[in-house]
C-alpha positions as a printed NumPy array, in Angstrom:
array([[144.519, 136.205, 117.208],
       [143.265, 137.877, 120.282],
       [145.823, 137.306, 123.07 ],
       [147.752, 134.7  , 121.094],
       [151.186, 135.139, 119.515],
       [153.752, 132.909, 117.756],
       [156.279, 130.554, 119.661],
       [159.448, 128.943, 118.272],
       [160.887, 125.446, 118.335],
       [164.348, 125.828, 119.947],
       [165.837, 123.414, 117.304],
       [164.423, 125.466, 114.293],
       [164.956, 129.204, 114.692],
       [165.903, 130.465, 118.098],
       [167.246, 133.945, 117.664],
       [169.245, 136.488, 115.718],
       [168.041, 138.698, 118.623],
       [164.412, 138.442, 117.941],
       [164.354, 137.792, 114.247],
       [163.24 , 134.242, 114.327],
       [159.569, 135.115, 114.933],
       [157.5  , 132.877, 112.688],
       [154.872, 130.223, 113.089],
       [155.707, 128.524, 109.626],
       [159.159, 127.472, 110.394],
       [158.912, 127.864, 114.156],
       [155.793, 126.732, 115.875],
       [152.359, 126.804, 117.272],
       [150.217, 129.504, 118.795],
       [150.737, 129.945, 122.39 ],
       [149.015, 132.272, 124.91 ],
       [150.765, 135.625, 125.072],
       [150.911, 137.842, 128.21 ],
       [151.529, 141.16 , 126.496],
       [149.627, 143.507, 124.204],
       [148.754, 142.209, 120.671],
       [151.533, 142.903, 118.162],
       [151.136, 145.927, 115.814],
       [150.69 , 145.483, 112.215],
       [154.007, 145.737, 110.244],
       [153.275, 147.187, 106.783],
       [156.584, 146.199, 105.379],
       [156.395, 142.687, 106.438],
       [152.794, 142.331, 105.337],
       [153.623, 143.843, 101.877],
       [156.539, 141.276, 101.531],
       [154.46 , 138.451, 102.609],
       [151.68 , 139.164, 100.169],
       [154.362, 139.213,  97.428],
       [155.949, 135.991,  98.8  ],
       [152.526, 134.306,  98.769],
       [151.968, 135.232,  95.08 ],
       [155.516, 133.915,  94.247],
       [154.715, 130.606,  95.774],
       [151.444, 130.352,  93.756],
       [153.599, 130.87 ,  90.614],
       [155.216, 127.6  ,  91.529],
       [152.091, 125.594,  90.978],
       [150.354, 127.574,  88.12 ],
       [152.161, 128.09 ,  85.822],
       [155.43 , 126.524,  87.181],
       [154.73 , 122.812,  87.775],
       [151.997, 122.948,  85.083],
       [154.427, 123.918,  82.365],
       [157.487, 121.873,  83.802],
       [155.674, 118.622,  83.921],
       [153.421, 119.567,  80.851],
       [156.543, 120.033,  78.726],
       [157.955, 116.751,  79.819],
       [155.102, 114.544,  78.799],
       [153.905, 113.756,  75.247],
       [151.826, 116.17 ,  73.209],
       [148.831, 113.83 ,  73.828],
       [148.859, 114.178,  77.567],
       [149.914, 117.827,  78.22 ],
       [146.385, 119.018,  79.15 ],
       [145.889, 116.137,  81.509],
       [148.907, 117.483,  83.457],
       [147.549, 121.043,  83.32 ],
       [144.091, 119.925,  84.463],
       [145.458, 117.808,  87.199],
       [147.461, 120.976,  88.494],
       [144.354, 123.232,  88.146],
       [142.165, 120.671,  90.135],
       [144.651, 120.752,  92.942],
       [144.839, 124.513,  93.065],
       [141.003, 124.633,  93.321],
       [140.207, 121.819,  95.675],
       [143.012, 122.081,  97.998],
       [142.548, 125.758,  98.614],
       [139.015, 124.862,  99.644],
       [140.205, 122.067, 101.872],
       [142.839, 124.177, 103.546],
       [140.548, 126.887, 104.634],
       [137.948, 124.461, 105.857],
       [140.002, 121.947, 107.814],
       [143.603, 122.078, 106.838],
       [144.606, 125.294, 108.576],
       [143.218, 124.183, 111.902],
       [144.555, 120.804, 111.658],
       [148.051, 122.229, 111.093],
       [148.089, 125.353, 113.046],
       [145.227, 125.305, 115.374],
       [145.649, 125.224, 119.189],
       [142.384, 123.931, 120.518],
       [143.999, 120.627, 121.56 ],
       [147.023, 122.246, 123.219],
       [144.867, 124.724, 125.21 ],
       [142.644, 121.972, 126.485],
       [145.521, 119.799, 127.331],
       [144.637, 116.965, 124.906],
       [147.639, 114.81 , 124.095],
       [146.378, 114.581, 120.428],
       [148.078, 118.018, 119.935],
       [151.113, 115.941, 119.139],
       [149.701, 114.99 , 115.853],
       [146.703, 117.498, 115.331],
       [146.159, 121.179, 116.271],
       [142.429, 120.821, 116.859],
       [139.288, 122.259, 115.35 ],
       [139.285, 125.853, 116.92 ],
       [140.211, 127.564, 113.59 ],
       [137.889, 125.359, 111.295],
       [136.713, 127.549, 108.477],
       [139.104, 130.112, 109.872],
       [136.899, 130.551, 112.891],
       [137.987, 133.399, 115.265],
       [140.4  , 134.977, 112.671],
       [139.483, 138.531, 112.121],
       [140.994, 141.347, 109.948],
       [142.773, 142.536, 112.96 ],
       [144.278, 139.29 , 113.953],
       [148.046, 139.804, 113.677],
       [151.03 , 137.48 , 114.09 ],
       [154.08 , 138.307, 116.082],
       [155.951, 139.548, 112.896],
       [153.154, 142.019, 112.309],
       [151.459, 140.334, 109.467],
       [147.754, 139.661, 109.448],
       [147.014, 135.924, 110.139],
       [145.015, 135.853, 106.964],
       [148.053, 136.474, 105.019],
       [149.723, 133.671, 106.869],
       [146.733, 131.409, 106.021],
       [147.067, 132.174, 102.372],
       [150.929, 131.705, 102.476],
       [150.586, 128.274, 103.946],
       [147.799, 127.441, 101.615],
       [150.247, 127.802,  98.695],
       [152.541, 125.072, 100.3  ],
       [149.496, 122.847, 100.615],
       [148.915, 123.427,  96.865],
       [152.389, 122.697,  95.552],
       [152.864, 119.446,  97.565],
       [150.35 , 117.218,  95.992],
       [151.103, 118.702,  92.6  ],
       [154.732, 117.387,  92.763],
       [153.206, 113.773,  92.983],
       [151.605, 113.802,  89.677],
       [154.919, 113.591,  87.814],
       [155.376, 110.064,  88.945],
       [152.245, 108.589,  87.369],
       [151.736, 111.089,  84.412],
       [150.212, 109.785,  81.304],
       [148.499, 106.781,  82.732],
       [145.947, 107.711,  85.461],
       [142.221, 108.261,  85.44 ],
       [141.113, 111.761,  86.271],
       [138.347, 110.543,  88.452],
       [140.716, 108.242,  90.497],
       [143.278, 111.027,  90.593],
       [140.673, 113.466,  92.126],
       [139.714, 111.168,  94.97 ],
       [143.339, 110.153,  95.647],
       [144.428, 113.776,  95.875],
       [141.693, 114.949,  98.232],
       [142.321, 111.902, 100.636],
       [146.098, 112.297, 100.344],
       [146.001, 116.074, 101.131],
       [143.797, 115.455, 104.228],
       [145.602, 112.324, 105.494],
       [149.251, 112.826, 104.515],
       [149.918, 116.665, 104.112],
       [147.853, 118.165, 106.873],
       [149.296, 115.935, 109.688],
       [152.886, 116.376, 108.497],
       [152.448, 120.184, 108.366],
       [151.328, 120.051, 112.052],
       [154.1  , 117.677, 113.041],
       [156.898, 119.824, 111.776],
       [155.577, 123.449, 111.757],
       [152.48 , 123.571, 114.056],
       [153.928, 122.372, 117.231],
       [153.688, 118.655, 116.582],
       [156.094, 116.062, 117.871],
       [158.837, 116.426, 115.098],
       [158.975, 120.079, 115.909],
       [159.079, 119.361, 119.722],
       [162.004, 116.96 , 118.886],
       [163.866, 119.843, 117.366],
       [163.824, 118.801, 113.651],
       [164.66 , 121.649, 111.37 ],
       [162.615, 122.209, 108.25 ],
       [162.642, 125.718, 107.218],
       [160.357, 125.533, 104.216],
       [159.271, 121.98 , 103.404],
       [162.071, 119.461, 103.104],
       [159.951, 116.829, 105.001],
       [156.532, 118.261, 104.762],
       [156.695, 119.   , 101.07 ],
       [159.446, 117.187,  99.25 ],
       [159.925, 113.955, 101.119],
       [156.173, 113.705, 101.701],
       [155.423, 114.134,  97.961],
       [158.505, 112.221,  96.727],
       [158.03 , 109.088,  98.614],
       [154.289, 109.139,  97.87 ],
       [155.216, 109.561,  94.161],
       [157.438, 106.583,  94.29 ],
       [154.73 , 104.352,  95.819],
       [152.153, 105.515,  93.318],
       [154.536, 104.872,  90.441],
       [155.17 , 101.266,  91.723],
       [151.572, 100.502,  92.332],
       [150.19 , 102.079,  89.153],
       [152.619, 100.27 ,  87.039],
       [154.555, 101.308,  83.95 ],
       [153.278, 103.095,  80.966],
       [152.542, 100.548,  78.223],
       [155.286, 101.759,  76.051],
       [157.806, 102.35 ,  78.8  ],
       [161.39 , 100.874,  78.257],
       [163.816, 101.161,  81.102],
       [166.846, 103.077,  80.199],
       [164.989, 104.677,  77.17 ],
       [163.196, 107.869,  78.448],
       [160.23 , 109.035,  76.494],
       [161.281, 112.281,  74.765],
       [159.53 , 115.45 ,  76.07 ],
       [157.07 , 117.067,  73.747],
       [158.173, 120.777,  74.44 ],
       [161.313, 121.559,  76.136],
       [160.592, 125.224,  75.929],
       [157.774, 124.587,  78.466],
       [160.271, 122.765,  80.658],
       [162.476, 125.759,  80.54 ],
       [159.633, 128.257,  81.303],
       [158.303, 126.023,  84.135],
       [161.85 , 125.817,  85.738],
       [161.994, 129.607,  85.469],
       [158.771, 130.188,  87.281],
       [159.719, 127.57 ,  89.84 ],
       [163.084, 129.175,  90.414],
       [161.4  , 132.782,  90.817],
       [158.667, 131.397,  92.873],
       [161.014, 129.62 ,  95.2  ],
       [162.303, 132.873,  96.485],
       [158.88 , 133.405,  97.978],
       [158.806, 129.709,  99.171],
       [162.135, 130.129, 101.136],
       [162.731, 133.761, 101.716],
       [159.226, 134.224, 102.766],
       [159.357, 131.467, 105.312],
       [160.677, 133.651, 108.01 ],
       [157.368, 135.735, 107.726],
       [159.321, 139.123, 107.856],
       [161.375, 141.304, 105.608],
       [164.588, 140.988, 107.454],
       [168.197, 139.562, 107.379],
       [166.957, 135.965, 107.699],
       [164.836, 136.434, 104.481],
       [167.897, 137.931, 102.763],
       [170.089, 134.922, 103.683],
       [167.371, 132.463, 102.587],
       [167.201, 134.448,  99.296],
       [171.07 , 134.191,  98.984],
       [171.504, 130.494,  99.723],
       [168.389, 129.391,  97.62 ],
       [169.915, 131.035,  94.477],
       [173.428, 129.884,  95.12 ],
       [172.566, 126.197,  95.786],
       [170.214, 126.268,  92.714],
       [172.753, 127.783,  90.391],
       [175.455, 125.406,  91.684],
       [173.092, 122.457,  91.255],
       [172.235, 123.484,  87.738],
       [175.973, 123.817,  86.684],
       [176.958, 120.502,  88.296],
       [174.079, 118.615,  86.592],
       [175.072, 120.032,  83.256],
       [178.543, 119.029,  83.823],
       [177.486, 115.451,  84.725],
       [175.342, 115.304,  81.67 ],
       [178.094, 116.443,  79.468],
       [180.42 , 113.821,  80.872],
       [178.252, 110.869,  80.638],
       [175.844, 111.681,  77.878],
       [178.425, 113.719,  75.8  ],
       [176.259, 116.717,  75.58 ],
       [174.938, 119.178,  77.943],
       [171.075, 119.168,  77.753],
       [168.452, 121.835,  78.722],
       [166.339, 119.347,  80.423],
       [169.255, 118.252,  82.504],
       [170.187, 121.736,  83.475],
       [166.502, 122.407,  84.419],
       [166.337, 119.232,  86.368],
       [169.626, 120.061,  88.232],
       [168.082, 123.511,  89.045],
       [164.896, 121.966,  90.611],
       [167.01 , 119.566,  92.519],
       [169.068, 122.359,  94.097],
       [165.855, 124.207,  94.947],
       [164.463, 121.151,  96.676],
       [167.512, 120.356,  98.645],
       [168.109, 123.858, 100.022],
       [164.573, 124.219, 101.171],
       [164.804, 122.783, 104.607],
       [168.3  , 124.391, 105.196],
       [167.51 , 128.025, 103.878],
       [166.906, 129.281, 107.45 ],
       [169.853, 127.631, 109.095],
       [172.547, 127.397, 106.507],
       [175.179, 129.872, 105.198],
       [177.051, 130.197, 101.976],
       [179.315, 127.181, 102.612],
       [176.273, 124.906, 103.166],
       [174.453, 126.207,  99.98 ],
       [177.536, 125.406,  97.829],
       [177.945, 121.93 ,  99.25 ],
       [174.366, 121.155,  99.05 ],
       [174.316, 122.5  ,  95.473],
       [177.24 , 119.998,  94.613],
       [176.028, 116.895,  96.472],
       [172.366, 116.932,  95.639],
       [172.586, 116.8  ,  91.704],
       [175.156, 113.869,  91.987],
       [172.851, 111.857,  94.136],
       [169.733, 112.706,  92.107],
       [171.449, 112.028,  88.808],
       [172.487, 108.638,  90.145],
       [169.004, 107.806,  91.072],
       [167.468, 109.038,  87.733],
       [170.123, 107.54 ,  85.461],
       [171.35 , 104.479,  87.269],
       [168.87 , 103.287,  89.954],
       [165.597, 103.837,  87.999],
       [166.795, 101.953,  84.871],
       [168.178,  99.205,  87.066],
       [164.998,  98.588,  89.027],
       [162.855,  99.46 ,  86.004],
       [160.142, 101.471,  87.805],
       [158.36 , 104.205,  85.765],
       [158.802, 107.443,  87.711],
       [157.62 , 109.178,  84.656],
       [158.924, 112.691,  85.327],
       [161.345, 111.754,  88.239],
       [159.166, 113.142,  90.919],
       [160.871, 110.621,  93.356],
       [164.352, 110.881,  91.836],
       [164.392, 114.713,  92.133],
       [161.947, 115.797,  94.917],
       [161.939, 112.735,  97.048],
       [165.766, 112.161,  96.888],
       [166.534, 115.985,  96.958],
       [164.352, 116.385, 100.104],
       [166.044, 113.611, 101.76 ],
       [169.582, 114.913, 100.941],
       [168.606, 118.337, 102.014],
       [167.025, 117.369, 105.203],
       [169.953, 115.31 , 106.335],
       [172.49 , 117.875, 105.302],
       [170.733, 120.558, 107.146],
       [171.871, 118.629, 110.162],
       [175.422, 119.02 , 108.916],
       [175.623, 122.571, 107.758],
       [173.182, 124.532, 110.168],
       [175.269, 127.346, 111.607],
       [174.886, 129.798, 114.457],
       [176.004, 132.5  , 112.041],
       [172.489, 132.169, 110.77 ],
       [170.458, 130.679, 113.697],
       [172.148, 133.033, 116.312],
       [173.491, 132.581, 119.685],
       [172.069, 129.491, 121.319],
       [170.433, 128.497, 117.983],
       [170.731, 125.12 , 116.116],
       [173.981, 124.173, 114.583],
       [174.986, 120.999, 112.612],
       [177.597, 118.201, 112.83 ],
       [180.148, 120.295, 111.012],
       [180.204, 122.736, 113.857],
       [180.097, 120.034, 116.598],
       [176.482, 119.256, 117.193],
       [175.991, 115.509, 115.944],
       [172.702, 115.316, 117.94 ],
       [170.958, 117.767, 115.408],
       [172.178, 115.399, 112.584],
       [170.538, 112.538, 114.401],
       [167.343, 114.419, 114.828],
       [167.343, 115.252, 111.066],
       [167.818, 111.604, 110.261],
       [164.923, 110.527, 112.543],
       [162.604, 113.177, 111.185],
       [163.461, 112.038, 107.623],
       [162.911, 108.328, 108.328],
       [159.493, 109.154, 110.   ],
       [158.562, 111.321, 107.002],
       [159.57 , 108.402, 104.584],
       [157.586, 105.73 , 106.491],
       [154.434, 107.896, 107.171],
       [154.177, 108.944, 103.477],
       [154.759, 105.476, 102.146],
       [152.204, 103.805, 104.464],
       [149.542, 106.464, 103.86 ],
       [149.916, 106.325, 100.04 ],
       [149.854, 102.681,  99.933],
       [146.556, 102.525, 101.963],
       [145.082, 105.171,  99.856],
       [145.942, 103.745,  96.602],
       [144.247, 100.444,  97.56 ],
       [141.134, 102.229,  98.802],
       [140.703, 104.485,  95.763],
       [141.524, 101.828,  93.225],
       [138.875,  99.499,  94.808],
       [136.407, 102.494,  94.838],
       [136.786, 104.242,  91.437],
       [139.79 , 102.743,  89.771],
       [143.09 , 104.484,  89.155],
       [144.89 , 103.255,  85.986],
       [143.473, 104.442,  82.664],
       [142.338, 101.945,  80.103],
       [144.954, 100.662,  77.668],
       [143.362, 102.399,  74.558],
       [143.008, 105.694,  76.418],
       [146.505, 105.572,  77.442],
       [147.675, 104.761,  73.948],
       [145.741, 107.607,  72.139],
       [146.177, 110.189,  75.036],
       [144.333, 111.396,  78.135],
       [143.657, 114.765,  76.723],
       [141.057, 113.863,  74.178],
       [139.538, 110.817,  76.155],
       [139.523, 112.39 ,  79.65 ],
       [138.962, 116.095,  78.851],
       [137.729, 116.261,  75.156],
       [140.286, 118.709,  74.156],
       [143.658, 118.76 ,  72.136],
       [146.44 , 121.139,  73.119],
       [147.471, 121.726,  69.497],
       [144.757, 122.072,  66.741]])
């Protein structure tokens, strides 16, 4: 890091004295005038644990959650798709992703492109040494790895929309291009000093960057790939292993504590608050979805409770660094109601095949959470002079959240549409009818999950 330190976006995390010191939620590198910060072993230990927890969300979390929801003949295809992302996106991240999102080359040279891209100064982690330390006292290499886990989970969420009907080769090309052209730019815009951060948008841990980005892309992919051959609107295909769904949800819930509580990059009160509100919102959402299920479908279901929990996790993510207990409860109540309506009413009505409800849960949950952040943000959490929401009198913050949400929706939709056209023309995306009927596992990977 040399003489560089972390700065903060005024709308994201201003104080709690000096506690809002983090690049992830807060901002870009900036030249510092004082001595380099000292290594903080407590913060470093916590962030290594948090990084590991976030990896649990992809493997095994998403792999089991989505794998359990598909049919037996396609479970390995979901696992392989997830494993591919963990492998290839990790390489992309250290090569070009980190410098795109968090580099400062363009800023230091006065290049106006910094509004949309950091620069090339940290390509292949150039200039980062073992002694490069952030302002919260963690090695920058730990921050690189922590952010890498976010880059992994985001494209993994998309695969739930087109599960059971996509060629692995087409999937590979699409994911590589999408990660570079959709995720990396969005990460810079919101977290790396880009124009949305400068505007004051609050996204503590990924409402726009992760969930809206992936959820909207999932919807576009589901519409363009088309329905599964045996899909009937209003008649969901039965999951092959609900125990896997529960296990996947459990890993997601556990990993999300690293996802949210780690996003302050320090073991402090802000991390404690993020831990609390993440758990409360998730627990509330699980119970509310269970109740809705019981009322409308006459039985509380395991899949419903798990889906509700994930919806709660998604929605509290952008708000975890600015919302207190009241906001957590309200987000936990509102989100499952909206997501259930999208999954149980809107999807059957419009007859699109969002196979595992990636859009209905992650896209819609991200939108709800991003907007409600502008309602429930409170200076009890953000500190004196920090951001606060419409509930506390700052309607401007709500307007900023709406704008950031709309920008994210439009950007993700356009990029995904263009990439689909390109990849489908180059290598093809939709699996052959016979392959789809007999299962992707055997045809695409030469394996069967259960012998």
